[in-house]
Every structure is written in C-alpha cells, then in structure tokens.
mmCIF file of C-alpha atoms and ligand atoms in Angstrom:
data_model
loop_
_atom_site.group_PDB
_atom_site.id
_atom_site.type_symbol
_atom_site.label_atom_id
_atom_site.label_comp_id
_atom_site.label_asym_id
_atom_site.label_seq_id
_atom_site.Cartn_x
_atom_site.Cartn_y
_atom_site.Cartn_z
ATOM 1 C CA MET A 1 -7.332 24.769 17.550
ATOM 2 C CA ALA A 2 -3.558 24.756 18.167
ATOM 3 C CA LYS A 3 -1.845 22.966 15.323
ATOM 4 C CA LYS A 4 1.279 20.913 15.963
ATOM 5 C CA MET A 5 3.059 23.686 17.781
ATOM 6 C CA GLU A 6 5.695 21.481 19.278
ATOM 7 C CA ASP A 7 6.900 19.902 16.060
ATOM 8 C CA THR A 8 7.344 22.458 13.407
ATOM 9 C CA VAL A 9 7.307 25.935 12.178
ATOM 10 C CA LEU A 10 4.223 26.149 10.003
ATOM 11 C CA ASN A 11 5.030 24.808 6.596
ATOM 12 C CA GLN A 12 1.764 24.772 4.746
ATOM 13 C CA VAL A 13 0.525 25.186 1.210
ATOM 14 C CA ASN A 14 -3.044 26.249 0.484
ATOM 15 C CA VAL A 15 -4.712 24.618 -2.498
ATOM 16 C CA LEU A 16 -8.247 25.930 -3.085
ATOM 17 C CA GLY A 17 -8.829 26.385 0.621
ATOM 18 C CA THR A 18 -7.291 23.142 1.902
ATOM 19 C CA GLU A 19 -4.054 23.652 3.871
ATOM 20 C CA PHE A 20 -1.514 20.953 3.018
ATOM 21 C CA ASP A 21 1.474 20.179 5.197
ATOM 22 C CA ASN A 22 4.479 20.380 2.968
ATOM 23 C CA TYR A 23 6.694 17.499 4.054
ATOM 24 C CA THR A 24 8.289 14.585 2.281
ATOM 25 C CA MET A 25 7.324 11.072 3.308
ATOM 26 C CA ALA A 26 10.568 10.793 5.301
ATOM 27 C CA GLU A 27 9.837 14.066 7.118
ATOM 28 C CA PHE A 28 6.274 13.013 7.897
ATOM 29 C CA LEU A 29 7.497 9.723 9.300
ATOM 30 C CA GLN A 30 10.016 11.409 11.515
ATOM 31 C CA ILE A 31 7.421 13.831 12.887
ATOM 32 C CA LEU A 32 4.812 11.106 13.362
ATOM 33 C CA SER A 33 7.158 8.687 15.057
ATOM 34 C CA GLY A 34 8.064 11.441 17.519
ATOM 35 C CA ARG A 35 4.412 12.102 18.236
ATOM 36 C CA LEU A 36 3.663 8.393 18.648
ATOM 37 C CA ALA A 37 6.511 8.027 21.132
ATOM 38 C CA LYS A 38 5.060 10.912 23.149
ATOM 39 C CA GLN A 39 1.456 9.757 22.671
ATOM 40 C CA HIS A 40 0.470 13.012 21.094
ATOM 41 C CA GLY A 41 -2.870 12.351 19.457
ATOM 42 C CA THR A 42 -2.714 12.943 15.716
ATOM 43 C CA PHE A 43 -5.473 13.188 13.122
ATOM 44 C CA ILE A 44 -4.218 12.823 9.558
ATOM 45 C CA VAL A 45 -6.185 13.543 6.395
ATOM 46 C CA THR A 46 -4.736 12.299 3.126
ATOM 47 C CA ALA A 47 -6.415 14.638 0.687
ATOM 48 C CA ASN A 48 -6.785 14.125 -3.062
ATOM 49 C CA PRO A 49 -8.410 16.560 -5.529
ATOM 50 C CA GLU A 50 -11.822 15.014 -4.789
ATOM 51 C CA ILE A 51 -11.472 15.866 -1.109
ATOM 52 C CA VAL A 52 -10.297 19.412 -1.905
ATOM 53 C CA MET A 53 -13.297 19.991 -4.180
ATOM 54 C CA TYR A 54 -15.699 18.457 -1.691
ATOM 55 C CA ALA A 55 -14.318 20.626 1.128
ATOM 56 C CA LYS A 56 -14.667 23.686 -1.101
ATOM 57 C CA ASP A 57 -18.389 23.019 -1.426
ATOM 58 C CA HIS A 58 -19.079 21.663 2.078
ATOM 59 C CA PRO A 59 -18.050 24.022 4.890
ATOM 60 C CA GLU A 60 -18.703 21.453 7.617
ATOM 61 C CA TYR A 61 -16.358 18.976 6.005
ATOM 62 C CA ALA A 62 -13.823 21.770 5.383
ATOM 63 C CA ARG A 63 -13.918 22.466 9.114
ATOM 64 C CA LEU A 64 -13.119 18.818 9.891
ATOM 65 C CA VAL A 65 -10.159 18.890 7.514
ATOM 66 C CA ALA A 66 -8.948 22.182 8.993
ATOM 67 C CA GLU A 67 -9.015 20.615 12.454
ATOM 68 C CA ALA A 68 -6.749 17.750 11.387
ATOM 69 C CA ASP A 69 -3.179 17.908 12.631
ATOM 70 C CA PHE A 70 -1.770 17.004 9.232
ATOM 71 C CA VAL A 71 -3.042 17.016 5.672
ATOM 72 C CA THR A 72 -0.942 15.177 3.088
ATOM 73 C CA ALA A 73 -1.088 15.493 -0.690
ATOM 74 C CA ASP A 74 -2.630 12.191 -1.718
ATOM 75 C CA GLY A 75 -2.756 12.540 -5.469
ATOM 76 C CA ILE A 76 -0.598 13.957 -8.177
ATOM 77 C CA GLY A 77 -3.403 16.423 -9.000
ATOM 78 C CA VAL A 78 -2.772 18.194 -5.691
ATOM 79 C CA VAL A 79 0.983 18.355 -6.353
ATOM 80 C CA LYS A 80 0.334 19.738 -9.851
ATOM 81 C CA GLY A 81 -2.250 22.225 -8.547
ATOM 82 C CA ALA A 82 0.150 23.521 -5.879
ATOM 83 C CA ALA A 83 2.889 23.977 -8.508
ATOM 84 C CA MET A 84 0.467 25.850 -10.785
ATOM 85 C CA LEU A 85 -0.307 28.205 -7.907
ATOM 86 C CA GLY A 86 3.394 28.947 -7.464
ATOM 87 C CA THR A 87 3.581 27.201 -4.061
ATOM 88 C CA PRO A 88 5.040 23.772 -4.839
ATOM 89 C CA ILE A 89 4.509 20.793 -2.574
ATOM 90 C CA LYS A 90 7.647 18.699 -2.016
ATOM 91 C CA GLU A 91 6.145 15.349 -2.917
ATOM 92 C CA ARG A 92 3.032 13.280 -3.083
ATOM 93 C CA VAL A 93 2.389 11.360 0.150
ATOM 94 C CA THR A 94 -0.376 8.853 -0.461
ATOM 95 C CA GLY A 95 -2.542 7.425 2.269
ATOM 96 C CA PHE A 96 -1.637 3.916 1.228
ATOM 97 C CA ASP A 97 2.119 4.489 1.312
ATOM 98 C CA LEU A 98 1.981 6.352 4.616
ATOM 99 C CA MET A 99 -0.206 3.630 6.145
ATOM 100 C CA GLU A 100 2.262 0.933 5.028
ATOM 101 C CA LYS A 101 5.167 2.797 6.615
ATOM 102 C CA LEU A 102 3.209 3.390 9.827
ATOM 103 C CA LEU A 103 2.250 -0.285 10.004
ATOM 104 C CA GLY A 104 5.958 -1.104 9.708
ATOM 105 C CA LEU A 105 6.680 1.291 12.561
ATOM 106 C CA ALA A 106 3.877 -0.261 14.624
ATOM 107 C CA ALA A 107 5.386 -3.727 14.143
ATOM 108 C CA GLU A 108 8.825 -2.452 15.112
ATOM 109 C CA LYS A 109 7.722 -0.555 18.219
ATOM 110 C CA ASN A 110 4.859 -2.845 19.203
ATOM 111 C CA TYR A 111 2.217 -0.144 18.876
ATOM 112 C CA PRO A 112 -1.286 -1.667 18.964
ATOM 113 C CA VAL A 113 -3.204 -1.116 15.716
ATOM 114 C CA TYR A 114 -6.940 -1.078 14.931
ATOM 115 C CA LEU A 115 -8.275 -1.480 11.389
ATOM 116 C CA ILE A 116 -11.766 -0.247 10.636
ATOM 117 C CA GLY A 117 -13.440 0.081 7.260
ATOM 118 C CA ALA A 118 -14.366 -1.697 4.022
ATOM 119 C CA LYS A 119 -16.646 -4.739 3.706
ATOM 120 C CA PRO A 120 -16.401 -7.328 6.512
ATOM 121 C CA THR A 121 -14.513 -9.939 4.470
ATOM 122 C CA VAL A 122 -12.212 -7.281 3.060
ATOM 123 C CA ALA A 123 -11.349 -5.884 6.495
ATOM 124 C CA ASP A 124 -10.527 -9.388 7.784
ATOM 125 C CA GLN A 125 -8.490 -10.217 4.694
ATOM 126 C CA ALA A 126 -6.593 -6.958 5.003
ATOM 127 C CA ALA A 127 -5.725 -7.806 8.623
ATOM 128 C CA THR A 128 -4.627 -11.320 7.611
ATOM 129 C CA LYS A 129 -2.375 -9.939 4.881
ATOM 130 C CA VAL A 130 -0.817 -7.418 7.255
ATOM 131 C CA ARG A 131 -0.177 -10.154 9.834
ATOM 132 C CA GLN A 132 1.437 -12.329 7.163
ATOM 133 C CA LYS A 133 3.719 -9.537 6.081
ATOM 134 C CA LEU A 134 4.558 -8.134 9.505
ATOM 135 C CA ARG A 135 4.895 -11.046 11.891
ATOM 136 C CA ASN A 136 5.252 -8.848 14.965
ATOM 137 C CA ILE A 137 2.263 -6.625 14.268
ATOM 138 C CA ASN A 138 -0.193 -6.295 17.132
ATOM 139 C CA ILE A 139 -3.615 -5.811 15.524
ATOM 140 C CA VAL A 140 -5.931 -5.389 18.483
ATOM 141 C CA GLY A 141 -9.163 -5.095 16.522
ATOM 142 C CA VAL A 142 -10.776 -5.228 13.096
ATOM 143 C CA HIS A 143 -14.201 -3.904 12.121
ATOM 144 C CA ASP A 144 -15.916 -3.364 8.790
ATOM 145 C CA GLY A 145 -16.969 0.104 7.703
ATOM 146 C CA TYR A 146 -20.703 -0.479 7.389
ATOM 147 C CA PHE A 147 -22.349 0.699 10.598
ATOM 148 C CA SER A 148 -24.220 3.756 11.759
ATOM 149 C CA LEU A 149 -21.971 6.593 12.876
ATOM 150 C CA THR A 150 -24.301 7.029 15.817
ATOM 151 C CA ASP A 151 -23.635 3.446 16.964
ATOM 152 C CA GLU A 152 -21.666 4.007 20.148
ATOM 153 C CA ASN A 153 -20.743 0.324 20.493
ATOM 154 C CA VAL A 154 -18.329 0.474 17.606
ATOM 155 C CA MET A 155 -16.598 3.449 19.146
ATOM 156 C CA ALA A 156 -16.588 1.871 22.624
ATOM 157 C CA ASN A 157 -15.023 -1.345 21.274
ATOM 158 C CA ILE A 158 -12.154 0.591 19.746
ATOM 159 C CA VAL A 159 -11.548 2.696 22.841
ATOM 160 C CA ALA A 160 -11.578 -0.424 25.051
ATOM 161 C CA VAL A 161 -8.566 -2.006 23.315
ATOM 162 C CA LYS A 162 -6.491 1.208 23.479
ATOM 163 C CA PRO A 163 -4.938 1.281 20.010
ATOM 164 C CA ALA A 164 -2.026 3.617 19.325
ATOM 165 C CA MET A 165 -2.999 3.804 15.652
ATOM 166 C CA VAL A 166 -6.419 3.526 13.998
ATOM 167 C CA PHE A 167 -6.684 3.286 10.213
ATOM 168 C CA VAL A 168 -10.143 4.186 8.957
ATOM 169 C CA ALA A 169 -10.910 2.973 5.426
ATOM 170 C CA MET A 170 -14.436 4.208 4.751
ATOM 171 C CA GLY A 171 -13.913 6.841 2.063
ATOM 172 C CA PHE A 172 -14.519 10.555 2.603
ATOM 173 C CA PRO A 173 -16.409 12.310 4.146
ATOM 174 C CA ARG A 174 -17.519 9.419 6.326
ATOM 175 C CA GLN A 175 -14.060 8.456 7.554
ATOM 176 C CA GLU A 176 -13.200 11.995 8.657
ATOM 177 C CA GLU A 177 -16.608 12.380 10.333
ATOM 178 C CA PHE A 178 -15.971 9.177 12.237
ATOM 179 C CA ILE A 179 -12.432 10.186 13.196
ATOM 180 C CA ALA A 180 -13.619 13.565 14.478
ATOM 181 C CA GLN A 181 -15.911 11.691 16.898
ATOM 182 C CA LEU A 182 -13.410 8.984 17.802
ATOM 183 C CA ARG A 183 -10.764 11.553 18.554
ATOM 184 C CA ARG A 184 -12.692 12.813 21.553
ATOM 185 C CA HIS A 185 -12.557 9.339 23.104
ATOM 186 C CA LEU A 186 -9.018 8.458 21.992
ATOM 187 C CA PRO A 187 -7.060 11.683 22.368
ATOM 188 C CA ASP A 188 -3.636 9.976 22.445
ATOM 189 C CA ALA A 189 -3.870 7.893 19.271
ATOM 190 C CA LEU A 190 -2.876 8.436 15.654
ATOM 191 C CA LEU A 191 -6.070 8.393 13.573
ATOM 192 C CA MET A 192 -5.933 8.380 9.820
ATOM 193 C CA GLY A 193 -8.449 8.084 6.966
ATOM 194 C CA VAL A 194 -7.166 5.776 4.240
ATOM 195 C CA GLY A 195 -10.008 5.537 1.687
ATOM 196 C CA GLY A 196 -9.998 2.320 -0.321
ATOM 197 C CA SER A 197 -6.659 1.113 1.081
ATOM 198 C CA PHE A 198 -8.010 -2.054 2.731
ATOM 199 C CA ASP A 199 -9.218 -3.254 -0.657
ATOM 200 C CA VAL A 200 -5.634 -2.899 -1.859
ATOM 201 C CA LEU A 201 -4.174 -4.550 1.268
ATOM 202 C CA ALA A 202 -6.629 -7.435 0.902
ATOM 203 C CA GLY A 203 -5.523 -7.880 -2.690
ATOM 204 C CA ASN A 204 -8.960 -7.099 -4.180
ATOM 205 C CA VAL A 205 -7.820 -3.945 -5.879
ATOM 206 C CA LYS A 206 -4.353 -3.732 -7.362
ATOM 207 C CA ARG A 207 -2.272 -0.602 -7.015
ATOM 208 C CA ALA A 208 -0.900 0.670 -10.342
ATOM 209 C CA PRO A 209 2.638 -0.542 -11.177
ATOM 210 C CA GLN A 210 5.412 1.838 -10.135
ATOM 211 C CA TRP A 211 6.112 3.003 -13.705
ATOM 212 C CA VAL A 212 2.446 3.985 -14.109
ATOM 213 C CA GLN A 213 2.623 5.893 -10.806
ATOM 214 C CA ASN A 214 5.852 7.578 -11.936
ATOM 215 C CA ALA A 215 4.197 8.617 -15.208
ATOM 216 C CA HIS A 216 1.452 10.206 -13.055
ATOM 217 C CA LEU A 217 -1.149 7.965 -14.661
ATOM 218 C CA GLU A 218 -2.458 6.114 -11.610
ATOM 219 C CA TRP A 219 -5.858 7.770 -12.115
ATOM 220 C CA LEU A 220 -6.045 6.317 -15.658
ATOM 221 C CA TYR A 221 -5.077 2.868 -14.384
ATOM 222 C CA ARG A 222 -7.791 3.008 -11.718
ATOM 223 C CA LEU A 223 -10.320 4.127 -14.296
ATOM 224 C CA ALA A 224 -9.422 1.240 -16.604
ATOM 225 C CA LYS A 225 -9.807 -1.241 -13.713
ATOM 226 C CA GLU A 226 -12.993 0.301 -12.341
ATOM 227 C CA PRO A 227 -14.874 2.107 -15.149
ATOM 228 C CA THR A 228 -17.641 2.992 -12.677
ATOM 229 C CA ARG A 229 -15.211 5.546 -11.222
ATOM 230 C CA LEU A 230 -15.683 7.727 -14.308
ATOM 231 C CA LYS A 231 -18.447 9.717 -12.662
ATOM 232 C CA ARG A 232 -16.194 10.501 -9.715
ATOM 233 C CA MET A 233 -13.270 11.343 -11.948
ATOM 234 C CA VAL A 234 -14.900 14.279 -13.674
ATOM 235 C CA VAL A 235 -13.866 16.100 -10.533
ATOM 236 C CA LEU A 236 -10.209 15.983 -11.671
ATOM 237 C CA PRO A 237 -10.584 18.347 -14.654
ATOM 238 C CA GLN A 238 -12.916 20.474 -12.514
ATOM 239 C CA PHE A 239 -10.186 20.687 -9.910
ATOM 240 C CA LEU A 240 -7.598 21.778 -12.482
ATOM 241 C CA LEU A 241 -9.989 24.381 -13.884
ATOM 242 C CA ALA A 242 -10.596 25.730 -10.389
ATOM 243 C CA VAL A 243 -6.829 25.924 -9.809
ATOM 244 C CA ARG A 244 -6.439 27.787 -13.087
ATOM 245 C CA ALA A 245 -9.151 30.252 -12.053
ATOM 246 C CA ALA A 246 -7.462 30.747 -8.665
ATOM 247 C CA ARG A 247 -4.133 31.365 -10.402
ATOM 248 C CA LYS A 248 -5.721 33.996 -12.616
ATOM 249 C CA LYS A 249 -7.259 35.694 -9.603
ATOM 250 C CA GLN A 250 -3.851 35.662 -7.905
ATOM 251 C CA ALA A 251 -2.202 37.240 -10.951
ATOM 252 C CA ASN A 252 -4.886 39.947 -11.178
ATOM 253 C CA ALA A 253 -4.496 40.776 -7.512
ATOM 254 C CA ARG A 254 -0.764 41.472 -7.947
HETATM 255 N N1 LIG B 1 -16.794 2.033 2.718
HETATM 256 C C1 LIG B 1 -17.090 1.747 4.041
HETATM 257 N N2 LIG B 1 -18.278 2.173 4.558
HETATM 258 C C2 LIG B 1 -19.180 2.890 3.839
HETATM 259 C C3 LIG B 1 -18.856 3.206 2.496
HETATM 260 C C4 LIG B 1 -17.648 2.774 1.965
HETATM 261 O O1 LIG B 1 -16.301 1.116 4.741
HETATM 262 O O2 LIG B 1 -20.219 3.238 4.377
HETATM 263 C C5 LIG B 1 -15.514 1.561 2.183
HETATM 264 C C6 LIG B 1 -15.578 0.829 0.865
HETATM 265 O O3 LIG B 1 -15.885 -0.539 1.096
HETATM 266 C C7 LIG B 1 -14.171 1.039 0.322
HETATM 267 C C8 LIG B 1 -13.786 2.395 0.898
HETATM 268 O O4 LIG B 1 -14.728 2.688 1.912
HETATM 269 O O5 LIG B 1 -13.312 0.056 0.861
HETATM 270 C C9 LIG B 1 -13.845 3.546 -0.088
HETATM 271 O O6 LIG B 1 -13.055 3.293 -1.148
HETATM 272 P P1 LIG B 1 -12.847 4.337 -2.321
HETATM 273 O O7 LIG B 1 -12.084 3.622 -3.376
HETATM 274 O O8 LIG B 1 -14.125 4.992 -2.679
HETATM 275 O O9 LIG B 1 -11.936 5.439 -1.608
HETATM 276 P P2 LIG B 1 -10.738 6.317 -2.174
HETATM 277 O O10 LIG B 1 -9.488 5.518 -1.967
HETATM 278 O O11 LIG B 1 -11.017 6.641 -3.607
HETATM 279 O O12 LIG B 1 -10.804 7.521 -1.269
#
C-alpha cells in the first residue's frame, strides 16, 4: 500500500518491527491538517509498547498496523526503546494529546466528528465534556464500544453522517480491526484509535499530572490508580528486554 507519498519523504523508525513516523506533535498536526483539508483519508495508530509487543506476536495485527498511514509513539517506553536502538524518535505523541488537538482543529474548521468506544454512559459523558469545552464542535454521532464487529448497522450509522474524523476508543486490537473495516466505507476520513481516552475525557480516569508525565512515570501513576493493570504492565519490562536483545543483535551484525 502506498504510504503518504504526497506529504513527506519517509521518516520512519523501526522499533521491534513496528514502523513509527518520526514527527513532533506540531509536525503531525501540520501534516494532518493538510490531509483533512484535502480529504485524504488517514488511519492513525498510536502505538505503545503493549501494541508493539502484541504486533510482534500477531502477524495479522502487525499487518493492520503496517497499513496505517501514520504510527505515533504513544508511550515513553517506545521513545526510550528507539533511543536504545540508536534511532531516536523526536518526541512522544500520545493518542490523548493528538486527539485533543484534532478536536480543537475540528471545532475551528467545522469538521464533523464521530466518537465511538467505551461504555455507553462514558461515551455520552465524553461527548458532553467535549461540547462543553469546544462550543463550536460538531459531534455528529456517539456510540459505545460494545457491539459485534460484524454488526453492519454500527458501521452504516457512522458512514451515513459523513464524519471527517472518527475517534475509536475500544483498546487494541479491536479498535484497529474496526478501523480497518470502517476505512473501506469512509475512505476520506481521519480514523484514529485512542484506547482508554474517552474514560479520561469523561473524567472517570484522571491523566497523570504534568510533572509525573515529565518524570516519565505516567505508567506508575496509572498502576497506582488501577492496580488491575499490573498484569498488562509486565509487558513493559518484556519490551525493554526485547529492545536490548535487538540492540545486541544489531551490534553483532556490524
Ligand atoms: N472497550 C470498548 N469495547 C470493548 C472493550 C473495551 O469500547 O469491547 C473500551 C473500554 O471501555 C475502555 C477502552 O476500550 O474505555 C480501553 O481502555 P484501555 O485503558 O484498556 O486502553 P489503553 O488506553 O490502555 O490502550
């Protein structure tokens, strides 16, 4: 599949098989706003170490990620891993931050937005909060994330209201699987998986304070707030070990 030929010279960093697009938030926004203006359909994956490890072990999911137009480094682990491999990534671009900026752009340019994902009350609350914050935002539809991916009604309802941006908050791999299907019916829209972001928008889950984010300890903050995440978080040291092994292999190959 042709990847973003019109926008850039390829500027990618490979971390354990996942190709990241190496742009700052400002650069991403500039590229994306150009694509939105031209209605160039765009599929964005915001990949953290969990996604990288999952893709490494699941070729079908890896294929979905490879077919995305952009992959951002959502997680300091990815930025650290890239640096360890000698191919630094400019900065972390989280799904939540990018979504917030894109919502701002949508309000400014009157791009219709669709929110899909999370529990029904959470999705509605997230939409209410966005409307409170961005008075001009045009949210053309809201749907929870608990439905069968084979349910064509959900897809048809989204397509019918012609959104320019669809934010899909269902966690991986489900959100990317859904986007890969939706993309065929909505080739002109920006489609982006945003994980647990609606819970944050709705105010159910608090984002770590800026100083915690700056100290690269957001993962610890999330663990303290949601101890049940521990099982998922063992993937972080596994990721760093895998990066270390890849670095060793690189050094031996030289
Ligand atoms: N979710 C969903 N449908 C499902 C399973 C999960 O909409 O079938 C939602 C869930 O309610 C939560 C989000 O997906 O809002 C996943 O959040 P998580 O914190 O796991 O994602 P992360 O940000 O860590 O990728």
